[in-house]
CSV table of C-alpha atoms in Angstrom, one decimal:
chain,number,residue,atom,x,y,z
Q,1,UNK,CA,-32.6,56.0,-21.3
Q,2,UNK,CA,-30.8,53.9,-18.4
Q,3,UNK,CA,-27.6,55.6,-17.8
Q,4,UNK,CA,-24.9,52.7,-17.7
Q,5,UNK,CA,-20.9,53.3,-16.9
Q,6,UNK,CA,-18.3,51.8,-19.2
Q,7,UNK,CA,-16.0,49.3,-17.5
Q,8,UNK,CA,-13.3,51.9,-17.4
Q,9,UNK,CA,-15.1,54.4,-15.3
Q,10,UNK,CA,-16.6,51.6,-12.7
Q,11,UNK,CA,-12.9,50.5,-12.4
Q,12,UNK,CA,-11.8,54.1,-12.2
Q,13,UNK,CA,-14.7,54.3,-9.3
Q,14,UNK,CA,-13.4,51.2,-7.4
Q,15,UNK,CA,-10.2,51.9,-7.7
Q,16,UNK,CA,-10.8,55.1,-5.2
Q,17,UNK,CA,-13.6,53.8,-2.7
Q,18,UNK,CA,-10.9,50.5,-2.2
Q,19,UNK,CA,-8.0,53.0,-1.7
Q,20,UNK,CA,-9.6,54.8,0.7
Q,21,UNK,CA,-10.9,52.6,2.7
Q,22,UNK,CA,-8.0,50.0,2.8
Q,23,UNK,CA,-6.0,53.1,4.6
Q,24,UNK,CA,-8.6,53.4,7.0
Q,25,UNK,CA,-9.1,49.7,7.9
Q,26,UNK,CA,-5.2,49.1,7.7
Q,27,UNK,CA,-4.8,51.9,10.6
Q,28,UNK,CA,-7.8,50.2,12.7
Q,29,UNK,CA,-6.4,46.7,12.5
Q,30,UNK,CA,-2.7,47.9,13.5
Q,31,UNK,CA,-4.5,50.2,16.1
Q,32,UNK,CA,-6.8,47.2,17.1
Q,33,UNK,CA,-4.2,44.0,16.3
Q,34,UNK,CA,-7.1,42.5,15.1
Q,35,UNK,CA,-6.2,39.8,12.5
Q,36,UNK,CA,-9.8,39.5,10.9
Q,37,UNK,CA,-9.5,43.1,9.9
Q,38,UNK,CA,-5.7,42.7,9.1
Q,39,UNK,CA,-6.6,40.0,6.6
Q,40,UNK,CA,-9.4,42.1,5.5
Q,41,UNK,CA,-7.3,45.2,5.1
Q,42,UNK,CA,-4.8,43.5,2.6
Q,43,UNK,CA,-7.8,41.8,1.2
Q,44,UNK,CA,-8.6,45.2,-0.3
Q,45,UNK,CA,-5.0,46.0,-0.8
Q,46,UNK,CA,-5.5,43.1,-3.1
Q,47,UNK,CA,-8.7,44.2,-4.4
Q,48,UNK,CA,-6.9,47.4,-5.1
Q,49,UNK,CA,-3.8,45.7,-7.3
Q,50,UNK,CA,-6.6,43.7,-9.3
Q,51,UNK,CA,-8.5,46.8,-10.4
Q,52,UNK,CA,-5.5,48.7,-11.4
Q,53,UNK,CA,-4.6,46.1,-13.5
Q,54,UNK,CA,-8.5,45.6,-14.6
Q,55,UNK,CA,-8.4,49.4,-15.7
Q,56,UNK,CA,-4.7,49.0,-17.3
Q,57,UNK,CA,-5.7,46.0,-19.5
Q,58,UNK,CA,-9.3,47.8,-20.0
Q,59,UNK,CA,-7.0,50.8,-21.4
Q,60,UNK,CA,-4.7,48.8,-23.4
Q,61,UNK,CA,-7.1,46.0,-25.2
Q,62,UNK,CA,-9.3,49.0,-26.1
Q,63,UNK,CA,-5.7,51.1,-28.3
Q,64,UNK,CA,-6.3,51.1,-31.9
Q,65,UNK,CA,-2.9,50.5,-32.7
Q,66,UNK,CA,-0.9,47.9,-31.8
Q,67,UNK,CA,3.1,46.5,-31.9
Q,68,UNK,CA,3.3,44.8,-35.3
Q,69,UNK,CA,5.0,41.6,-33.5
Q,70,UNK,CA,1.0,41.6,-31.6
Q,71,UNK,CA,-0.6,40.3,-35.0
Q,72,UNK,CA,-3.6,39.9,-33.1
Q,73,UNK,CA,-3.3,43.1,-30.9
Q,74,UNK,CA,-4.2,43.5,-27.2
Q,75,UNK,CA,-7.3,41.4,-27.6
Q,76,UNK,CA,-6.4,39.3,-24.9
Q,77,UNK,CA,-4.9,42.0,-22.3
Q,78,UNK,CA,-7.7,41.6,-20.1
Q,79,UNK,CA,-7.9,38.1,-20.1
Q,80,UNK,CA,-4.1,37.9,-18.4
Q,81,UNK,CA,-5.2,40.6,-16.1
Q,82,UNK,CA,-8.1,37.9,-15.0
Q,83,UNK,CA,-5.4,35.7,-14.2
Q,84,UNK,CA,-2.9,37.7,-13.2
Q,85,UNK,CA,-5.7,38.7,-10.3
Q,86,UNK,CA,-6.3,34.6,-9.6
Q,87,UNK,CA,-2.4,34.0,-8.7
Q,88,UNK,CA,-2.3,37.1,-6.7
Q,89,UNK,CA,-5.5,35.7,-4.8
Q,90,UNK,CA,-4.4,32.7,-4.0
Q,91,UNK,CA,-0.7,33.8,-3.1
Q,92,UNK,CA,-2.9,36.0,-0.6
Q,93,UNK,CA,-5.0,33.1,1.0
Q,94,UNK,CA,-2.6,31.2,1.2
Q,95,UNK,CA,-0.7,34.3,3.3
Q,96,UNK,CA,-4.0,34.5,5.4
Q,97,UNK,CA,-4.9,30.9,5.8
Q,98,UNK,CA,-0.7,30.8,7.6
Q,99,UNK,CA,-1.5,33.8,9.7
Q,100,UNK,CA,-4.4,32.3,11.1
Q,101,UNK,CA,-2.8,28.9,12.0
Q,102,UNK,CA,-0.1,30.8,13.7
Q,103,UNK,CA,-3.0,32.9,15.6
Q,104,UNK,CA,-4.8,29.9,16.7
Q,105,UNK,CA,-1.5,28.6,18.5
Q,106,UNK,CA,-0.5,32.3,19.7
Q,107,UNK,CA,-3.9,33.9,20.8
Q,108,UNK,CA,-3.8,37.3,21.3
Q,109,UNK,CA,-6.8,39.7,22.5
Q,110,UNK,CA,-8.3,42.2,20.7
Q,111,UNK,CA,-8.4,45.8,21.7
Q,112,UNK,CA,-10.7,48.3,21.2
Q,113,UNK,CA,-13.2,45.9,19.6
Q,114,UNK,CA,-16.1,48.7,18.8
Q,115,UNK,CA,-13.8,49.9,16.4
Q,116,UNK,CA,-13.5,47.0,14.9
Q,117,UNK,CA,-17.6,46.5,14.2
Q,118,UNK,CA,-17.5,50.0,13.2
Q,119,UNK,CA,-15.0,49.5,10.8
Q,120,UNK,CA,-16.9,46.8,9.4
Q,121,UNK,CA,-20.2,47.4,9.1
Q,122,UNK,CA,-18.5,51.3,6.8
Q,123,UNK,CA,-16.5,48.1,4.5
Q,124,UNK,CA,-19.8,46.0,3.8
Q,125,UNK,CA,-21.6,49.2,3.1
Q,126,UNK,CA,-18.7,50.6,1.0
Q,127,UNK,CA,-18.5,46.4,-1.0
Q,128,UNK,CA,-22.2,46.4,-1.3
Q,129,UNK,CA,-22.0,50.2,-3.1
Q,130,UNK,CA,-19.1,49.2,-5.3
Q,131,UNK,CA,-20.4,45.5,-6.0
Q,132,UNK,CA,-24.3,47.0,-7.2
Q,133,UNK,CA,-22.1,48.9,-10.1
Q,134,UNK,CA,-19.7,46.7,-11.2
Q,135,UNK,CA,-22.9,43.4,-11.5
Q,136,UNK,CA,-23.8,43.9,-14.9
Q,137,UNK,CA,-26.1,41.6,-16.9
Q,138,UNK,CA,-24.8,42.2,-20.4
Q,139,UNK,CA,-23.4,39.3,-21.9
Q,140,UNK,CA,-22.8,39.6,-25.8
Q,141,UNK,CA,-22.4,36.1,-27.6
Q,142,UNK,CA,-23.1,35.6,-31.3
Q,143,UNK,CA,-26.4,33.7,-31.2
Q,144,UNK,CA,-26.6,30.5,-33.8
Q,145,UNK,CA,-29.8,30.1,-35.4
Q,146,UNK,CA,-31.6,27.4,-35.6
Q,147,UNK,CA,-32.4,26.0,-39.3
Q,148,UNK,CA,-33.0,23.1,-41.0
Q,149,UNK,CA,-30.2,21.0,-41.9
Q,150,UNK,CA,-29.3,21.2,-45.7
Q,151,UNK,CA,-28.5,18.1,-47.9
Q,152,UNK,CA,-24.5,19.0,-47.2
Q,153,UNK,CA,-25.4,18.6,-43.0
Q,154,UNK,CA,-28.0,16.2,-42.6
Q,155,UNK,CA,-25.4,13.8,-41.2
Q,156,UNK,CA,-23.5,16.3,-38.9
Q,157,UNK,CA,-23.2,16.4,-35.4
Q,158,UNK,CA,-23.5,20.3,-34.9
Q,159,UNK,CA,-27.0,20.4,-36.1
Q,160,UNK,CA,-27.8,19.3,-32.7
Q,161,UNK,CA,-25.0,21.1,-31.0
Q,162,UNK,CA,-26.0,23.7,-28.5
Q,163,UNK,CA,-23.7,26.6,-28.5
Q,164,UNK,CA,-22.7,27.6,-24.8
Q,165,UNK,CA,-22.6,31.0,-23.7
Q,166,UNK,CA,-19.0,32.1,-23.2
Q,167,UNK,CA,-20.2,33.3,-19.1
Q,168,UNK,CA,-19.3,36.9,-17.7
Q,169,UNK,CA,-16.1,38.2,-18.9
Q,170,UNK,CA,-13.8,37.1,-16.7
Q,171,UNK,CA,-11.6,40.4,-16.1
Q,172,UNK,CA,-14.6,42.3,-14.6
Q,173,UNK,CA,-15.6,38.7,-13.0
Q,174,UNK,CA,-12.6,38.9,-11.7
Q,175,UNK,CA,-13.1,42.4,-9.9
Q,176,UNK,CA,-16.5,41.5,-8.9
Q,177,UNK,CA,-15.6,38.5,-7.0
Q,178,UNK,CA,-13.1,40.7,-5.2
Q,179,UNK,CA,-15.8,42.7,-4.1
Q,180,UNK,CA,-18.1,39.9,-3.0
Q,181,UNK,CA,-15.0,38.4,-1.5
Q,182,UNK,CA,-14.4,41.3,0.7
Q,183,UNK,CA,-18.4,41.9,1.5
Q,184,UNK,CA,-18.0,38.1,3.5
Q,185,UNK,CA,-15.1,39.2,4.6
Q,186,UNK,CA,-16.5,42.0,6.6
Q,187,UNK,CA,-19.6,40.2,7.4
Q,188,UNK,CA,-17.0,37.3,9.0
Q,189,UNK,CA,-15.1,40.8,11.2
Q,190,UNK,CA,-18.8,42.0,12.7
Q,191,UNK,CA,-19.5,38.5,13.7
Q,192,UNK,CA,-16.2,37.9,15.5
Q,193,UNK,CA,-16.5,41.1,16.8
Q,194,UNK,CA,-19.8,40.9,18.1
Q,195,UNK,CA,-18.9,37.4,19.7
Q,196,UNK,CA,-15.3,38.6,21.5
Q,197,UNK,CA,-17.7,42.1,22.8
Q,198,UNK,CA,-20.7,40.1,24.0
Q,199,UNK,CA,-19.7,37.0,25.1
Q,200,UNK,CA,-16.8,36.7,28.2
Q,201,UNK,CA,-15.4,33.3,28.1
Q,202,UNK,CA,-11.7,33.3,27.7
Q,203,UNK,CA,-11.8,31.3,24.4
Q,204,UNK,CA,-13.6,34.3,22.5
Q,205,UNK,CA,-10.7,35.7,20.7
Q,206,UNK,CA,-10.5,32.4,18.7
Q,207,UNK,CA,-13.1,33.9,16.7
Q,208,UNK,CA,-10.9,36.4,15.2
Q,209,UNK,CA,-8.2,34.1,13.9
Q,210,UNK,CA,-11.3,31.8,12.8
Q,211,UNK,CA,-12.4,34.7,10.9
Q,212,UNK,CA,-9.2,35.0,9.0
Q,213,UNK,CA,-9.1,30.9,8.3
Q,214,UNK,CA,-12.7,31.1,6.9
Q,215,UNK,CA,-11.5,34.4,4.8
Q,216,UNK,CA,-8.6,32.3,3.6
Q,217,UNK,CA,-10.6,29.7,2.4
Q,218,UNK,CA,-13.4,31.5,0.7
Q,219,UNK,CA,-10.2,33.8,-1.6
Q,220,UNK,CA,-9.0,30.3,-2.3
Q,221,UNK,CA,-12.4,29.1,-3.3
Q,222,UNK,CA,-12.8,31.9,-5.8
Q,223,UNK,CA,-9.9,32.4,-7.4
Q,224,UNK,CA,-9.3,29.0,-8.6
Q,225,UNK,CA,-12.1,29.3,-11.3
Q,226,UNK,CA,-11.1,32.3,-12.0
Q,227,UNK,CA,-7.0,31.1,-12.7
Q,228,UNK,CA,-8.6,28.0,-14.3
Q,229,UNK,CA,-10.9,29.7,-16.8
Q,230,UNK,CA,-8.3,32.3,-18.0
Q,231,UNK,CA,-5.5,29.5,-18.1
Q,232,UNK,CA,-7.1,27.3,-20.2
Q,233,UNK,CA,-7.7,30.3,-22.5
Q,234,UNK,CA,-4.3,31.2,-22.6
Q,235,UNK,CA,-3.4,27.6,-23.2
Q,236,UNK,CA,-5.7,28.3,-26.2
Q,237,UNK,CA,-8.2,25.6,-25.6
Q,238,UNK,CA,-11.3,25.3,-28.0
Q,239,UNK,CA,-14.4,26.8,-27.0
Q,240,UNK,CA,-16.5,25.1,-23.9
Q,241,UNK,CA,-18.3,21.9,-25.6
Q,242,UNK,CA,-17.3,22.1,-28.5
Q,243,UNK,CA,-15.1,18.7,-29.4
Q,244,UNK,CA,-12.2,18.0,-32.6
Q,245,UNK,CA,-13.5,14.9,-33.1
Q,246,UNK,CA,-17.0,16.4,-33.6
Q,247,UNK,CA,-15.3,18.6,-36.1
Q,248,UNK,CA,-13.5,16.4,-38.0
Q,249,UNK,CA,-16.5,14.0,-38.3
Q,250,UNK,CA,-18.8,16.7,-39.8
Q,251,UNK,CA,-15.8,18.5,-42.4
Q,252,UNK,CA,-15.1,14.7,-43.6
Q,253,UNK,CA,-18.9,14.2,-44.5
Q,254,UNK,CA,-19.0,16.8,-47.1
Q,255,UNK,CA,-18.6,15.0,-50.3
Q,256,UNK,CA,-15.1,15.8,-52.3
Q,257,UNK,CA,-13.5,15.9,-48.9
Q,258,UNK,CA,-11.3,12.7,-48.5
Q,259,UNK,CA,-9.1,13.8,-45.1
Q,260,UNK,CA,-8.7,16.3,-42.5
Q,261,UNK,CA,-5.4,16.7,-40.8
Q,262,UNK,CA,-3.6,19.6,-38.7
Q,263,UNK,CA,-7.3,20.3,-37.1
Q,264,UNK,CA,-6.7,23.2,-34.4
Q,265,UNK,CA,-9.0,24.8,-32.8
Q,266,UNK,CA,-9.0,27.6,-29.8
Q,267,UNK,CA,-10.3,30.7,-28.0
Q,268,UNK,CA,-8.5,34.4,-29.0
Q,269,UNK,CA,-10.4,35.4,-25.8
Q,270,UNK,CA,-13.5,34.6,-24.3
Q,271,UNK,CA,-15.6,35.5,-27.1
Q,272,UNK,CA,-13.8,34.5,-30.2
Q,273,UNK,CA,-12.4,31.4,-31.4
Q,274,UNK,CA,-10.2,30.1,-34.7
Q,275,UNK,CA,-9.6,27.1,-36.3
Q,276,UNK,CA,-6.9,26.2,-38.6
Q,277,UNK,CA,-7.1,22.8,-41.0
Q,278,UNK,CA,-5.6,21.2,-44.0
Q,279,UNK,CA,-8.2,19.9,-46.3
Q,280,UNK,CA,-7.4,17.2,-48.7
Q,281,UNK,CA,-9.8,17.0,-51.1
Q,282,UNK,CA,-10.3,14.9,-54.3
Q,283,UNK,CA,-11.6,18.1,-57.5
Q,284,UNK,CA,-8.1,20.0,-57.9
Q,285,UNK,CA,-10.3,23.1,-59.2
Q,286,UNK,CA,-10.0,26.1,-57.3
Q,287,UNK,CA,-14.1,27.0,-57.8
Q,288,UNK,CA,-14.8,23.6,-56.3
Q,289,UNK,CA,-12.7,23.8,-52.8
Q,290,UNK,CA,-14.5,27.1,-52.7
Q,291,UNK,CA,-17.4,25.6,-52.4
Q,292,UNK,CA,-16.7,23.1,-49.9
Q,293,UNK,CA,-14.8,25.7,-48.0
Q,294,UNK,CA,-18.7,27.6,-47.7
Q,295,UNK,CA,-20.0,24.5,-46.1
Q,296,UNK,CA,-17.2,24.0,-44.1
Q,297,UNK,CA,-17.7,27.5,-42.9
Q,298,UNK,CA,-21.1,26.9,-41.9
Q,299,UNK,CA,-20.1,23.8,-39.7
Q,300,UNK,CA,-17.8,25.9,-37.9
Q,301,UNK,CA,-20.0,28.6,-37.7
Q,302,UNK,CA,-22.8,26.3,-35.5
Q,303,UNK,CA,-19.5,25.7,-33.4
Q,304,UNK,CA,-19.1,29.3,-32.6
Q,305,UNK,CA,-16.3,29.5,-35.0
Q,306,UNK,CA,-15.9,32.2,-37.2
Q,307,UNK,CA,-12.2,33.0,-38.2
Q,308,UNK,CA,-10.9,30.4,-40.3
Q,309,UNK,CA,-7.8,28.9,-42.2
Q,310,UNK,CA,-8.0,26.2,-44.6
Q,311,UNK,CA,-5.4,24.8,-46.4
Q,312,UNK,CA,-6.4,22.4,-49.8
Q,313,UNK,CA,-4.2,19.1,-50.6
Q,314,UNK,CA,-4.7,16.8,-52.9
Q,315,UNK,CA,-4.0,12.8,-52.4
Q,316,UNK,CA,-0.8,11.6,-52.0
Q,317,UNK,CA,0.3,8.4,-52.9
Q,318,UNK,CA,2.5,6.6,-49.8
Q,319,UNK,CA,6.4,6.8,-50.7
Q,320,UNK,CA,8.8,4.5,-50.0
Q,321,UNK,CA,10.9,4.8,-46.7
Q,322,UNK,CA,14.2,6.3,-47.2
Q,323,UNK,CA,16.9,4.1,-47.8
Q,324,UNK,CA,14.4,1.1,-48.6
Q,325,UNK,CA,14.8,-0.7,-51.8
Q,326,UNK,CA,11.5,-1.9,-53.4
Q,327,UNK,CA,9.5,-1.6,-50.4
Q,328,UNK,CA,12.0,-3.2,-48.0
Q,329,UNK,CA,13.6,-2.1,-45.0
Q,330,UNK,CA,15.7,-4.2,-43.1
Q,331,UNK,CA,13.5,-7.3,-44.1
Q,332,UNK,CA,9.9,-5.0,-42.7
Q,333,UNK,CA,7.7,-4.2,-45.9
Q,334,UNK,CA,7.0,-0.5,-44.9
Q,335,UNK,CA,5.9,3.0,-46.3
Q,336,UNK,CA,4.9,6.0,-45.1
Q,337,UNK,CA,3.3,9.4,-46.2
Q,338,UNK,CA,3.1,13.3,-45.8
Q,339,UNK,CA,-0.1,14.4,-44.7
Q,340,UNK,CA,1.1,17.8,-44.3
Q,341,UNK,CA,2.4,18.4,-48.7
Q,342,UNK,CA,3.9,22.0,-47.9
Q,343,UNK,CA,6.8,21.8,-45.7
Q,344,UNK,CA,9.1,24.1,-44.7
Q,345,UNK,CA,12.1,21.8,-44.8
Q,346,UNK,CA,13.5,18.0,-45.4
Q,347,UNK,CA,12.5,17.0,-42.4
Q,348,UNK,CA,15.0,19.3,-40.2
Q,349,UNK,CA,12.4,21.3,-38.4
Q,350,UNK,CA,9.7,18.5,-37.9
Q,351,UNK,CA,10.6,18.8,-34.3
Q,352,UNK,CA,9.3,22.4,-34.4
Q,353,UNK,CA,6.0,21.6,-35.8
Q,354,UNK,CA,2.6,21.9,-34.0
Q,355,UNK,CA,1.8,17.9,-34.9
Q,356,UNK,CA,3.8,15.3,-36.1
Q,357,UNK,CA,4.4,15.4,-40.1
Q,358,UNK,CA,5.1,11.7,-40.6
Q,359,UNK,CA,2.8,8.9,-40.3
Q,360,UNK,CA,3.4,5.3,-40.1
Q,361,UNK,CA,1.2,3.0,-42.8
């Protein structure tokens, strides 16, 4: 049996190798006043905030109990840890990426610089330890099958939808990239090393501050996916390539179903997603919606959708608009019409629905 850490303990692991060597390399670069290391140094420092808050959203999504105003729980504590660790890294490039610029008009030499190659040849070693234990393959998705398409989708579009994998998940993706991150980083410190100890023109300590420009941009470079794939989560945005209109199409080919309105779908996390929909449909028996709500199920199901709220209505004739006598208003023939037949209010709190109530016919 392959022996396999939980993400906890690899966190846990990280957590200590970054500490301890951040100390070290922070000393070195003070010791040195070399900026490639600097940048390096609170690159880990970095590295080390990120896991901390890995492990603490780890910790938390994984409690059993849970605040009762959390009616989902902690489900997605690990996905604002992911982008809690994007802003921080590109807060810190952007640091670097000024500190550089500012080195490239003040150059200053670099002291001591076989420290410095030491220093960074024990980092890639320590980033190419930590990085082998965090990579991990697993990928759990909920895998659609494929079937034939039964007389209720013949005509629907997700019969020849192809689910997409959800990707790694992104809080350990997160860590991971902060290890690879700081394995170029230290390849980019033995370089400029190297060049400022073996080379003797007077333009060789531009390579340090070079160093620290192409550090900046390669933090930058990574954590924008990173910020973008957890934001739009949090904005709750449906699932990758999976489309409303798409949806809608296929829920409003099921015979007995006249409408769809208040269609909403997005991502809990990574993994799950929920959809919400009011359903008008034309049988008022309960035994009948119940049967259309199967099918629907199964549509949303080949979406990767698989917690689901549907609310029946049956057709509503269009009303007159208030204050208009026999149609008229104002000398403009006019009605309108509730799509949405359970309201909260007369019309008070339409502002502080998701979608607009009233429709114009």
């Amino acid at each position: 049996m392959a022996f396999k850490l939980a993400d906890k303990h690899k966190m846990a692991a990280a957590i200590a190798i970054s500490f301890a060597f951040f100390a070290c390399e922070l000393a070195v670069a003070f010791r040195t006043s070399s900026l490639a290391l600097l940048a390096d140094a609170f690159h880990y420092l970095n590295d080390l905030v990120s896991f901390v808050v890995t492990l603490t959203s780890i910790v938390i999504s994984e409690k059993p109990e849970f605040r009762q105003d959390f009616s989902f729980g902690w489900q997605r504590a690990r996905l604002l840890g992911a982008f809690f660790n994007g802003s921080f890294l590109l807060a810190l490039g952007i640091s670097i990426f000024l500190q550089s610029i500012e080195r490239f008009i003040a150059v200053k030499e670099i002291d001591n610089v076989k420290m410095v190659l030491i220093t960074g040849c024990v980092g890639l070693g320590l980033n190419i330890i930590t990085a082998a234990f965090l990579h991990d393959h697993d990928q759990s998705e909920c895998r659609v099958e494929k079937r034939s398409a039964s007389e209720f989708h013949a005509n629907h579009r997700h019969v020849s939808h192809s689910l997409k994998a959800p990707g790694r998940e992104l809080g350990m993706m997160g860590a991971l990239l902060h290890v690879v991150g700081d394995a170029i980083n230290n390849i980019g410190v033995i370089i400029a090393a190297l060049i400022i100890w073996f080379t003797s023109s007077p333009s060789r300590f531009y390579a340090d501050p070079a160093v620290g420009l192409g550090i900046s941009f390669m933090i930058l470079f990574s954590a924008l996916p990173l910020v973008k794939h957890s934001g739009e989560i949090l904005l709750q945005s449906a699932p990758r390539g999976v489309f409303l209109s798409d949806i809608k199409h296929d829920i409003e080919k099921i015979p007995g179903i006249e409408s769809v309105h208040e269609l909403h779908v997005w991502r809990l996390d990574q993994k799950k997603a929920i959809a919400s929909a009011h359903i008008t449909v034309s049988d008022p028996d309960v035994s009948s919606f119940m049967a259309k709500a199967k099918t629907i199920r199964e549509c949303l199901h080949a979406y990767g959708i698989h917690s689901t709220t549907l609310q029946p209505e049956l057709p509503r004739e269009p009303v007159p608009r208030d204050g208009a006598g026999g149609g008229d208003n104002g000398g403009a023939g006019g009605k309108r019409h509730a799509p949405c037949q359970i309201m909260c209010g007369k019309g008070l709190c339409d502002h502080l629905m998701c979608c607009n109530t009233l429709v114009q016919v």
